[in-house]
Amino acid sequence: MLLLRLIQKLVKTLNSEGTPGQVAVGIALGSILGLTPFLNLHNLLAFAAIAVFNISFPAAMLGWVLFEPVGFLLDPVFHDIGTAVLTNAPPLLPTWTGMYNAPVVPFSNYNNTVVMGSLIGWAVLALPIFFVARWAVAKYRERVLSKLQRTKLFKAVKASKAYDIYRLFQPD
Amino acid sequence: MRLFRWKALVPLFLFVGGLGLLWLIFLDTLVERTVENFGTEIVGALVEVDEADVRLTEGFVTLRGLRVTNPDAPMTNLIEATEIVADIRIVPLLQKKIFIDTLAMRGLRFGTARQTSGAIEGSTATNREIRRQIDAWAERVRIPDFSLAGLGQAVNASAIRAESLQTPAYALQLIASIDSSRRAWETAVADLNPDPLIDSGRVLVARLQSASPRTLGVTGLVQTLRTARSVQARIASAEAEIRALDDRVRDGLTSLQVGITTLDDLRARDLAYARSLLRIPSADTPDLSPSIFGSFAVSKIKPLLYWAQFVDRYLPPGLNPRRRPGPKRFRLDGADVAFPSAGALPKFTLAFGEASLTIGGAGAVAGNYQGVMTGLSSAPAALGIPLRISASRSDAVAGPGDIGFNAIIDRVGNISRDSVTVRVAGVRLPALTVPGLGATLDLGTGVSSVQFLRTGDEIAGTLRWQANAADWQRVVSPSTGIQARVEDLIWRTVSAVRDVDLEVRFSGNALGPSLAIRSNIGTAISRSLRQQLSAEIDAAEAIARAEVDRVVGEPIRQTRARIVALETEVHNVIATQRAAIEEIRAQLEARINKFTTSSRPNEPLSKRFARSSKPASMNSGG
């Protein structure tokens, strides 16, 4: 519930534009918060981007919530990917060494196998997440929303606070 | 459409600022927890800090109430410090690196008792692996048994049974093999069965003897010769088969003879086994120190090997990337990979550390101590200088005051080169039990020294204890008869020895060095044993030998007899057949030659026939 309220307040504060593209970018960017271990520098940057760029902030929060369990499930795979990239890729060694000895960069924890693997995983999945989310939101608004609005349940929900979240997916 | 949401900047800055504020508020706790967690991870036992005080602006961190549990004794602290003050550099913190210029430790105490156990729930993976390897080494070390318990007891010959010895079982196996060979060879001889062929040959020879070309006629002669040659070929073939069988038999018999040799070897082993059952103390070795002090030596070497491996794991040589377990979190920890680089700062550096402590009282160890450490870092090759540690007693209240510790842990190059020297004089040395003698040896006050060298994976060194006022205590022995008498004699020998010099040398691979143990006690006991026990040992060994011979003698005799019988029997059969067939072959060849040999070998058979048909007088006249 705390998360829902936070999303509601953030929606009111930040006034998301709410086009399918904005929602999809929000979900794609929010997924990095879920797919990668949270307390890292890159997530602070991602959070700042979500806040500053005119994309759907609540959709980003939704992306975070949706992809958090996915991140847990894929952690062993991320660990293997990170191990391969960090320890079995000699051409990349100078890059990693340079980053390791650079200011601030080490706070990203890029040298952790799970962090590196999940970052690569997110980089690979970001575009597919964006396109799938944009298509899904458009289809939803086109075919499902009008039918849904006529149901009793929807009317009941609409009367409740939870509807505020639902409005995120409607265009302005 | 607008690209930026400018109004979000203020809440964002407030959010980031709030995070920074929280970090500052909880920095002390954060440092305290980090030291505790990291220390526990490294030591493999609980590390506790009462309080941390971080002054970033002034560049120092103070830790108060540090307690490091001894992983080998969880109710004891390895080290306890009242206060540790570290002077840290701020700029390296931006690289997530810690560089301590100076570190001072106050109120140091060692081996203090703990209120609660400092053992952790399952040691860390690294420490667990090191302990497993060291324990495996300790189990592999063979400590010779030394016991006088078997002396004077009635020799328990009933323990020597056919089932517990190897010779009877092997003899049965060999007899079965002999029988099997006998059957196989008898079958081969039966299959060969040259008797009909020999009979047929004899009949033919008789026919040829009574025949002549004139009586046979041309056709008869040709027919007879053809038959003769056919029989001759079959005889030659049978002879070859008999020869091959003879070879096989000889090989088989040779193999069975090897079995007899094995029987003799097994008899010797059975004798050794029987001797061990009798628990006869060995007096063969000039020094019984490995038997007497073996367990003690292993227990003292184990911590040394542990710390050698420990240092190797956490301070590896060279600049290769190295993996460490990742930080604990809800998500998978993974592994952190460090990328040290020459010239760049290591993850952790302690440029200079100093510790001083005072031990009060008037005892031998009372006095002021000073310790200095330089060049401690997580990547010595990156820092470019080896770790040096030295400690000494600067001022002594009593005793000789000779306490020194010097260590150089050089991991700057690609090969580890370490050396450690410890010498402690005037301290209480350990007391130990002397197995097999029913006595304890209290070394009292003396000199203890350690020398340790490492090059790559190879280690070598010495542990030495020297005392000049050792105290022997005899535990009341229930022994009687000869055992009690021998114990008394040995006791009188060793209890007079007050100067004790025990040396344990180790060398070889860091995970499995070999040990050499020497002591004047071991030599004295060995000499005394040899003098007192020779007659006893001879008598006991004679009984053991007689009993083994009684059990294994008959099977060995039977086996030998069977082999001899088989050899004689099979050889006779084959030799008889071979002689008979060789004889008939010779006769047949002679008869055939008589018919076919001519002064004119190319003469056609018809002409030879015509010539042989003329009167004998004409032949002799021609």
Short mmCIF file of C-alpha atoms in Angstrom, two decimals, chain B residues 109-497:
data_model
loop_
_atom_site.label_atom_id
_atom_site.label_comp_id
_atom_site.label_asym_id
_atom_site.label_seq_id
_atom_site.Cartn_x
_atom_site.Cartn_y
_atom_site.Cartn_z
CA ARG B 109 45.99 -7.34 25.03
CA PHE B 110 46.36 -10.86 23.73
CA GLY B 111 44.56 -14.07 24.60
CA THR B 112 41.92 -12.44 26.81
CA ALA B 113 38.88 -14.46 27.83
CA ARG B 114 35.50 -13.80 26.21
CA GLN B 115 32.10 -13.75 27.92
CA THR B 116 30.43 -15.42 24.96
CA SER B 117 31.66 -17.61 22.17
CA GLY B 118 33.05 -15.80 19.15
CA ALA B 119 32.47 -18.72 16.80
CA ILE B 120 30.42 -17.85 13.76
CA GLU B 121 27.72 -19.95 12.17
CA GLY B 122 29.89 -21.88 9.74
CA SER B 123 33.17 -20.24 8.92
CA THR B 124 33.52 -18.35 5.66
CA ALA B 125 34.05 -20.32 2.47
CA THR B 126 37.71 -19.32 2.20
CA ASN B 127 38.56 -20.15 5.81
CA ARG B 128 36.57 -23.36 5.64
CA GLU B 129 38.51 -24.49 2.59
CA ILE B 130 41.86 -23.67 4.21
CA ARG B 131 40.92 -25.59 7.36
CA ARG B 132 39.74 -28.55 5.32
CA GLN B 133 43.06 -28.65 3.45
CA ILE B 134 45.13 -28.37 6.64
CA ASP B 135 43.05 -31.04 8.41
CA ALA B 136 43.48 -33.34 5.41
CA TRP B 137 47.24 -32.85 5.63
CA ALA B 138 47.24 -33.59 9.37
CA GLU B 139 45.38 -36.84 8.73
CA ARG B 140 47.89 -37.85 6.07
CA VAL B 141 50.86 -37.39 8.39
CA ARG B 142 51.94 -40.84 9.54
CA ILE B 143 52.99 -40.86 13.16
CA PRO B 144 54.80 -44.09 14.04
CA ASP B 145 53.16 -45.97 16.89
CA PHE B 146 55.07 -46.27 20.13
CA SER B 147 53.67 -48.38 22.92
CA LEU B 148 55.07 -50.68 25.56
CA ALA B 149 51.65 -52.10 26.27
CA GLY B 150 52.34 -55.42 24.52
CA LEU B 151 55.45 -56.13 26.49
CA GLY B 152 55.39 -59.04 28.91
CA GLN B 153 51.84 -59.94 28.03
CA ALA B 154 51.28 -63.51 26.91
CA VAL B 155 51.70 -63.39 23.18
CA ASN B 156 48.19 -63.68 21.84
CA ALA B 157 48.88 -66.18 19.08
CA SER B 158 45.19 -66.92 18.66
CA ALA B 159 44.87 -63.54 16.96
CA ILE B 160 46.91 -64.99 14.09
CA ARG B 161 44.30 -66.89 12.08
CA ALA B 162 44.18 -68.19 8.55
CA GLU B 163 41.35 -65.75 7.69
CA SER B 164 43.39 -62.73 8.77
CA LEU B 165 46.50 -63.74 6.78
CA GLN B 166 46.95 -63.30 3.06
CA THR B 167 49.07 -66.36 2.31
CA PRO B 168 46.48 -69.16 2.84
CA ALA B 169 43.91 -67.40 0.69
CA TYR B 170 46.42 -66.85 -2.08
CA ALA B 171 47.61 -70.46 -1.79
CA LEU B 172 44.03 -71.68 -2.32
CA GLN B 173 43.72 -69.38 -5.28
CA LEU B 174 46.98 -70.70 -6.68
CA ILE B 175 45.92 -74.32 -6.19
CA ALA B 176 42.68 -73.57 -8.05
CA SER B 177 44.76 -72.08 -10.81
CA ILE B 178 47.00 -75.19 -10.90
CA ASP B 179 43.95 -77.45 -11.17
CA SER B 180 42.49 -75.29 -13.88
CA SER B 181 45.77 -75.42 -15.84
CA ARG B 182 45.96 -79.17 -15.38
CA ARG B 183 42.46 -79.61 -16.82
CA ALA B 184 43.16 -77.29 -19.73
CA TRP B 185 46.37 -79.09 -20.63
CA GLU B 186 44.83 -82.54 -20.28
CA THR B 187 42.04 -81.46 -22.63
CA ALA B 188 44.61 -80.11 -25.08
CA VAL B 189 46.56 -83.39 -24.99
CA ALA B 190 43.35 -85.37 -25.46
CA ASP B 191 42.29 -83.19 -28.38
CA LEU B 192 45.68 -83.63 -29.95
CA ASN B 193 45.59 -87.45 -29.52
CA PRO B 194 48.51 -88.42 -31.81
CA ASP B 195 48.20 -92.17 -31.03
CA PRO B 196 46.08 -93.10 -34.13
CA LEU B 197 48.49 -91.16 -36.29
CA ILE B 198 51.47 -92.88 -34.69
CA ASP B 199 49.82 -96.29 -35.22
CA SER B 200 49.03 -95.41 -38.81
CA GLY B 201 52.65 -94.32 -39.31
CA ARG B 202 53.95 -97.53 -37.85
CA VAL B 203 51.77 -99.64 -40.16
CA LEU B 204 52.96 -97.63 -43.14
CA VAL B 205 56.60 -97.95 -42.15
CA ALA B 206 56.15 -101.70 -41.82
CA ARG B 207 54.54 -101.82 -45.26
CA LEU B 208 57.33 -99.81 -46.80
CA GLN B 209 59.91 -102.03 -45.17
CA SER B 210 58.44 -105.09 -46.74
CA ALA B 211 57.77 -103.50 -50.13
CA SER B 212 60.02 -102.73 -53.06
CA PRO B 213 59.40 -100.85 -56.33
CA ARG B 214 59.41 -104.13 -58.19
CA THR B 215 56.69 -105.68 -56.05
CA LEU B 216 54.61 -102.53 -56.00
CA GLY B 217 54.71 -101.79 -59.66
CA VAL B 218 54.64 -98.23 -61.03
CA THR B 219 51.12 -97.42 -60.01
CA GLY B 220 51.51 -99.05 -56.62
CA LEU B 221 54.76 -97.20 -56.02
CA VAL B 222 53.25 -93.84 -56.86
CA GLN B 223 50.22 -94.57 -54.74
CA THR B 224 52.35 -95.75 -51.82
CA LEU B 225 54.60 -92.71 -51.98
CA ARG B 226 51.61 -90.38 -52.12
CA THR B 227 50.12 -92.07 -49.02
CA ALA B 228 53.48 -91.95 -47.27
CA ARG B 229 53.92 -88.23 -47.96
CA SER B 230 50.41 -87.50 -46.74
CA VAL B 231 51.05 -89.34 -43.46
CA GLN B 232 54.42 -87.61 -43.21
CA ALA B 233 52.72 -84.20 -43.51
CA ARG B 234 50.14 -85.06 -40.83
CA ILE B 235 52.90 -86.28 -38.54
CA ALA B 236 54.81 -83.03 -39.05
CA SER B 237 51.68 -81.04 -38.27
CA ALA B 238 50.99 -83.07 -35.13
CA GLU B 239 54.58 -82.63 -34.06
CA ALA B 240 54.27 -78.85 -34.44
CA GLU B 241 51.09 -78.85 -32.35
CA ILE B 242 52.79 -80.91 -29.63
CA ARG B 243 55.69 -78.49 -29.65
CA ALA B 244 53.32 -75.52 -29.32
CA LEU B 245 51.50 -77.22 -26.46
CA ASP B 246 54.83 -77.89 -24.81
CA ASP B 247 55.68 -74.18 -25.05
CA ARG B 248 52.31 -73.23 -23.60
CA VAL B 249 52.80 -75.62 -20.72
CA ARG B 250 56.26 -74.25 -20.02
CA ASP B 251 54.87 -70.67 -19.97
CA GLY B 252 52.05 -71.72 -17.69
CA LEU B 253 54.41 -73.43 -15.32
CA THR B 254 56.65 -70.35 -15.25
CA SER B 255 53.63 -68.26 -14.31
CA LEU B 256 52.74 -70.68 -11.52
CA GLN B 257 56.32 -70.47 -10.27
CA VAL B 258 55.89 -66.70 -10.04
CA GLY B 259 52.88 -67.43 -7.88
CA ILE B 260 55.16 -69.39 -5.57
CA THR B 261 57.43 -66.34 -5.30
CA THR B 262 54.37 -64.23 -4.47
CA LEU B 263 53.49 -66.72 -1.77
CA ASP B 264 56.89 -66.12 -0.19
CA ASP B 265 56.32 -62.35 -0.31
CA LEU B 266 52.89 -62.71 1.26
CA ARG B 267 54.36 -64.85 3.99
CA ALA B 268 56.75 -62.00 4.82
CA ARG B 269 53.82 -59.57 4.90
CA ASP B 270 51.82 -61.89 7.10
CA LEU B 271 54.74 -62.05 9.44
CA ALA B 272 54.84 -58.25 9.63
CA TYR B 273 51.10 -58.20 10.22
CA ALA B 274 51.39 -60.78 12.97
CA ARG B 275 54.18 -58.74 14.51
CA SER B 276 51.96 -55.64 14.56
CA LEU B 277 49.23 -57.69 16.25
CA LEU B 278 51.64 -58.53 19.00
CA ARG B 279 52.33 -54.80 19.55
CA ILE B 280 56.01 -55.27 19.94
CA PRO B 281 57.63 -51.84 20.40
CA SER B 282 60.10 -51.02 17.68
CA ALA B 283 63.60 -50.16 18.74
CA ASP B 284 64.96 -50.12 15.20
CA THR B 285 65.01 -46.33 14.77
CA PRO B 286 67.84 -44.32 16.28
CA ASP B 287 65.40 -41.58 17.34
CA LEU B 288 61.88 -42.20 18.64
CA SER B 289 61.02 -38.49 18.54
CA PRO B 290 58.50 -38.84 15.65
CA SER B 291 56.56 -41.41 17.71
CA ILE B 292 56.73 -39.44 20.92
CA PHE B 293 56.30 -35.86 19.69
CA GLY B 294 54.52 -36.45 16.33
CA SER B 295 51.04 -35.40 17.46
CA PHE B 296 52.43 -32.41 19.36
CA ALA B 297 54.40 -31.30 16.28
CA VAL B 298 51.37 -31.59 13.99
CA SER B 299 49.24 -29.55 16.41
CA LYS B 300 51.87 -26.78 16.42
CA ILE B 301 52.43 -26.80 12.66
CA LYS B 302 48.71 -26.64 11.79
CA PRO B 303 48.16 -22.99 12.86
CA LEU B 304 51.35 -22.03 11.04
CA LEU B 305 50.13 -23.62 7.81
CA TYR B 306 46.70 -22.06 8.30
CA TRP B 307 48.07 -18.53 8.59
CA ALA B 308 50.47 -19.12 5.69
CA GLN B 309 47.52 -20.09 3.50
CA PHE B 310 45.43 -17.30 4.93
CA VAL B 311 48.02 -14.69 3.98
CA ASP B 312 48.34 -16.26 0.54
CA ARG B 313 44.58 -16.03 -0.07
CA TYR B 314 44.24 -12.42 1.02
CA LEU B 315 47.58 -11.14 -0.23
CA PRO B 316 48.19 -12.98 -3.50
CA PRO B 317 51.27 -12.05 -5.51
CA GLY B 318 51.13 -10.27 -8.85
CA LEU B 319 48.56 -8.01 -10.45
CA ASN B 320 46.07 -10.48 -11.86
CA PRO B 321 42.36 -9.78 -11.27
CA ARG B 322 41.22 -11.47 -8.09
CA ARG B 323 37.80 -12.46 -6.88
CA ARG B 324 36.29 -12.02 -3.45
CA PRO B 325 32.78 -12.87 -2.23
CA GLY B 326 30.39 -10.01 -2.94
CA PRO B 327 28.63 -7.98 -0.23
CA LYS B 328 25.80 -9.61 1.72
CA ARG B 329 22.37 -8.50 0.45
CA PHE B 330 18.90 -9.85 -0.31
CA ARG B 331 19.90 -10.46 -3.90
CA LEU B 332 22.60 -12.98 -4.85
CA ASP B 333 25.98 -11.79 -3.46
CA GLY B 334 27.98 -12.69 -6.55
CA ALA B 335 31.68 -11.94 -6.48
CA ASP B 336 33.62 -8.69 -6.47
CA VAL B 337 36.51 -8.67 -8.90
CA ALA B 338 39.46 -6.43 -8.05
CA PHE B 339 41.62 -5.03 -10.85
CA PRO B 340 44.88 -3.90 -9.23
CA SER B 341 47.21 -1.87 -11.36
CA ALA B 342 50.84 -0.93 -10.94
CA GLY B 343 51.09 2.62 -9.69
CA ALA B 344 47.44 2.86 -8.73
CA LEU B 345 46.34 2.67 -5.12
CA PRO B 346 45.20 -0.72 -3.84
CA LYS B 347 41.73 -1.11 -2.40
CA PHE B 348 43.20 -0.95 1.10
CA THR B 349 46.57 0.39 2.24
CA LEU B 350 48.10 0.85 5.64
CA ALA B 351 51.30 2.79 5.12
CA PHE B 352 52.46 2.72 8.72
CA GLY B 353 50.99 1.08 11.78
CA GLU B 354 52.31 1.21 15.28
CA ALA B 355 51.26 -0.61 18.41
CA SER B 356 52.58 -0.50 21.92
CA LEU B 357 51.56 -2.28 25.03
CA THR B 358 52.70 -2.82 28.56
CA ILE B 359 52.37 -6.03 30.46
CA GLY B 360 52.46 -5.36 34.15
CA GLY B 361 53.64 -7.41 37.08
CA ALA B 362 57.05 -8.91 37.76
CA GLY B 363 56.76 -12.05 35.65
CA ALA B 364 59.03 -13.14 32.86
CA VAL B 365 56.84 -11.52 30.22
CA ALA B 366 56.31 -8.25 32.05
CA GLY B 367 57.60 -5.20 30.24
CA ASN B 368 56.98 -2.77 27.42
CA TYR B 369 56.47 -3.99 23.88
CA GLN B 370 56.60 -2.17 20.58
CA GLY B 371 55.28 -3.30 17.22
CA VAL B 372 55.58 -1.67 13.80
CA MET B 373 53.94 -2.59 10.53
CA THR B 374 54.59 -1.00 7.14
CA GLY B 375 53.24 -1.62 3.66
CA LEU B 376 50.10 -3.58 4.44
CA SER B 377 47.85 -3.51 1.40
CA SER B 378 45.29 -5.61 -0.41
CA ALA B 379 47.46 -5.54 -3.54
CA PRO B 380 51.17 -5.38 -2.58
CA ALA B 381 52.27 -5.58 -6.22
CA ALA B 382 50.30 -2.39 -6.94
CA LEU B 383 51.80 -0.63 -3.94
CA GLY B 384 55.27 -1.91 -4.87
CA ILE B 385 56.57 -2.55 -1.37
CA PRO B 386 56.45 -5.69 0.77
CA LEU B 387 54.69 -5.90 4.09
CA ARG B 388 57.10 -5.68 7.02
CA ILE B 389 56.20 -6.40 10.60
CA SER B 390 58.48 -6.26 13.56
CA ALA B 391 57.83 -6.46 17.26
CA SER B 392 60.13 -6.51 20.21
CA ARG B 393 60.26 -5.93 23.92
CA SER B 394 61.68 -2.51 24.51
CA ASP B 395 61.89 -2.77 28.25
CA ALA B 396 61.73 -5.80 30.52
CA VAL B 397 60.84 -5.96 34.16
CA ALA B 398 62.29 -9.44 34.64
CA GLY B 399 63.72 -12.31 32.66
CA PRO B 400 66.13 -12.24 29.77
CA GLY B 401 63.89 -9.95 27.79
CA ASP B 402 64.66 -11.52 24.46
CA ILE B 403 61.45 -11.38 22.50
CA GLY B 404 61.58 -10.64 18.81
CA PHE B 405 59.30 -10.99 15.83
CA ASN B 406 60.27 -10.07 12.29
CA ALA B 407 58.29 -10.81 9.15
CA ILE B 408 58.60 -9.81 5.52
CA ILE B 409 55.65 -10.76 3.35
CA ASP B 410 56.88 -9.98 -0.14
CA ARG B 411 54.14 -10.24 -2.76
CA VAL B 412 55.47 -7.50 -5.02
CA GLY B 413 56.56 -9.87 -7.79
CA ASN B 414 54.71 -12.78 -9.28
CA ILE B 415 56.18 -15.22 -6.75
CA SER B 416 55.56 -15.07 -3.01
CA ARG B 417 58.72 -14.63 -0.96
CA ASP B 418 58.01 -14.59 2.73
CA SER B 419 60.18 -14.94 5.76
CA VAL B 420 59.15 -14.95 9.39
CA THR B 421 61.38 -15.23 12.42
CA VAL B 422 60.11 -15.42 15.98
CA ARG B 423 62.22 -15.91 19.06
CA VAL B 424 60.78 -15.79 22.52
CA ALA B 425 63.01 -16.44 25.49
CA GLY B 426 62.07 -16.63 29.13
CA VAL B 427 58.47 -17.61 28.58
CA ARG B 428 56.58 -20.64 29.76
CA LEU B 429 56.79 -23.46 27.24
CA PRO B 430 54.05 -26.03 26.73
CA ALA B 431 53.63 -29.20 28.76
CA LEU B 432 53.05 -32.41 26.88
CA THR B 433 52.24 -36.04 27.43
CA VAL B 434 54.79 -38.63 26.39
CA PRO B 435 52.81 -41.50 24.88
CA GLY B 436 53.82 -45.06 25.72
CA LEU B 437 55.73 -43.98 28.77
CA GLY B 438 52.92 -42.90 31.05
CA ALA B 439 54.61 -39.60 31.77
CA THR B 440 54.15 -35.88 31.26
CA LEU B 441 56.90 -33.48 30.38
CA ASP B 442 56.64 -29.89 31.53
CA LEU B 443 59.21 -27.91 29.60
CA GLY B 444 58.96 -25.04 32.04
CA THR B 445 60.56 -21.74 31.12
CA GLY B 446 62.77 -21.75 28.06
CA VAL B 447 63.29 -20.55 24.53
CA SER B 448 60.81 -21.01 21.73
CA SER B 449 61.69 -20.06 18.18
CA VAL B 450 60.09 -20.23 14.77
CA GLN B 451 61.67 -19.79 11.38
CA PHE B 452 59.51 -19.80 8.31
CA LEU B 453 60.47 -19.28 4.67
CA ARG B 454 58.25 -19.34 1.63
CA THR B 455 59.07 -19.18 -2.06
CA GLY B 456 56.07 -19.68 -4.28
CA ASP B 457 54.23 -22.78 -3.09
CA GLU B 458 57.26 -24.20 -1.32
CA ILE B 459 57.76 -23.65 2.38
CA ALA B 460 60.47 -24.62 4.81
CA GLY B 461 61.13 -23.83 8.42
CA THR B 462 61.83 -24.89 11.94
CA LEU B 463 59.99 -24.83 15.24
CA ARG B 464 62.22 -25.29 18.22
CA TRP B 465 61.74 -25.52 21.98
CA GLN B 466 64.70 -25.50 24.31
CA ALA B 467 64.47 -25.82 28.08
CA ASN B 468 67.09 -26.44 30.71
CA ALA B 469 64.88 -27.21 33.66
CA ALA B 470 62.30 -29.61 32.30
CA ASP B 471 60.14 -31.34 34.84
CA TRP B 472 59.03 -34.95 34.36
CA GLN B 473 55.96 -36.28 36.08
CA ARG B 474 55.18 -39.95 36.04
CA VAL B 475 51.57 -41.04 35.85
CA VAL B 476 50.92 -44.12 37.99
CA SER B 477 51.25 -47.06 35.64
CA PRO B 478 49.18 -50.23 36.00
CA SER B 479 51.90 -52.15 34.20
CA THR B 480 53.30 -55.31 35.66
CA GLY B 481 56.07 -57.77 34.85
CA ILE B 482 58.44 -57.03 32.04
CA GLN B 483 56.48 -53.97 30.84
CA ALA B 484 56.74 -52.34 34.26
CA ARG B 485 60.42 -53.24 34.41
CA VAL B 486 61.14 -51.70 30.99
CA GLU B 487 59.07 -48.61 31.80
CA ASP B 488 61.06 -48.20 35.00
CA LEU B 489 64.33 -48.43 33.14
CA ILE B 490 63.27 -45.93 30.49
CA TRP B 491 61.82 -43.68 33.15
CA ARG B 492 65.12 -43.65 35.01
CA THR B 493 66.84 -42.79 31.75
CA VAL B 494 64.68 -39.89 30.66
CA SER B 495 63.69 -38.41 34.02
CA ALA B 496 67.33 -37.54 34.56
CA VAL B 497 67.26 -35.45 31.38
#
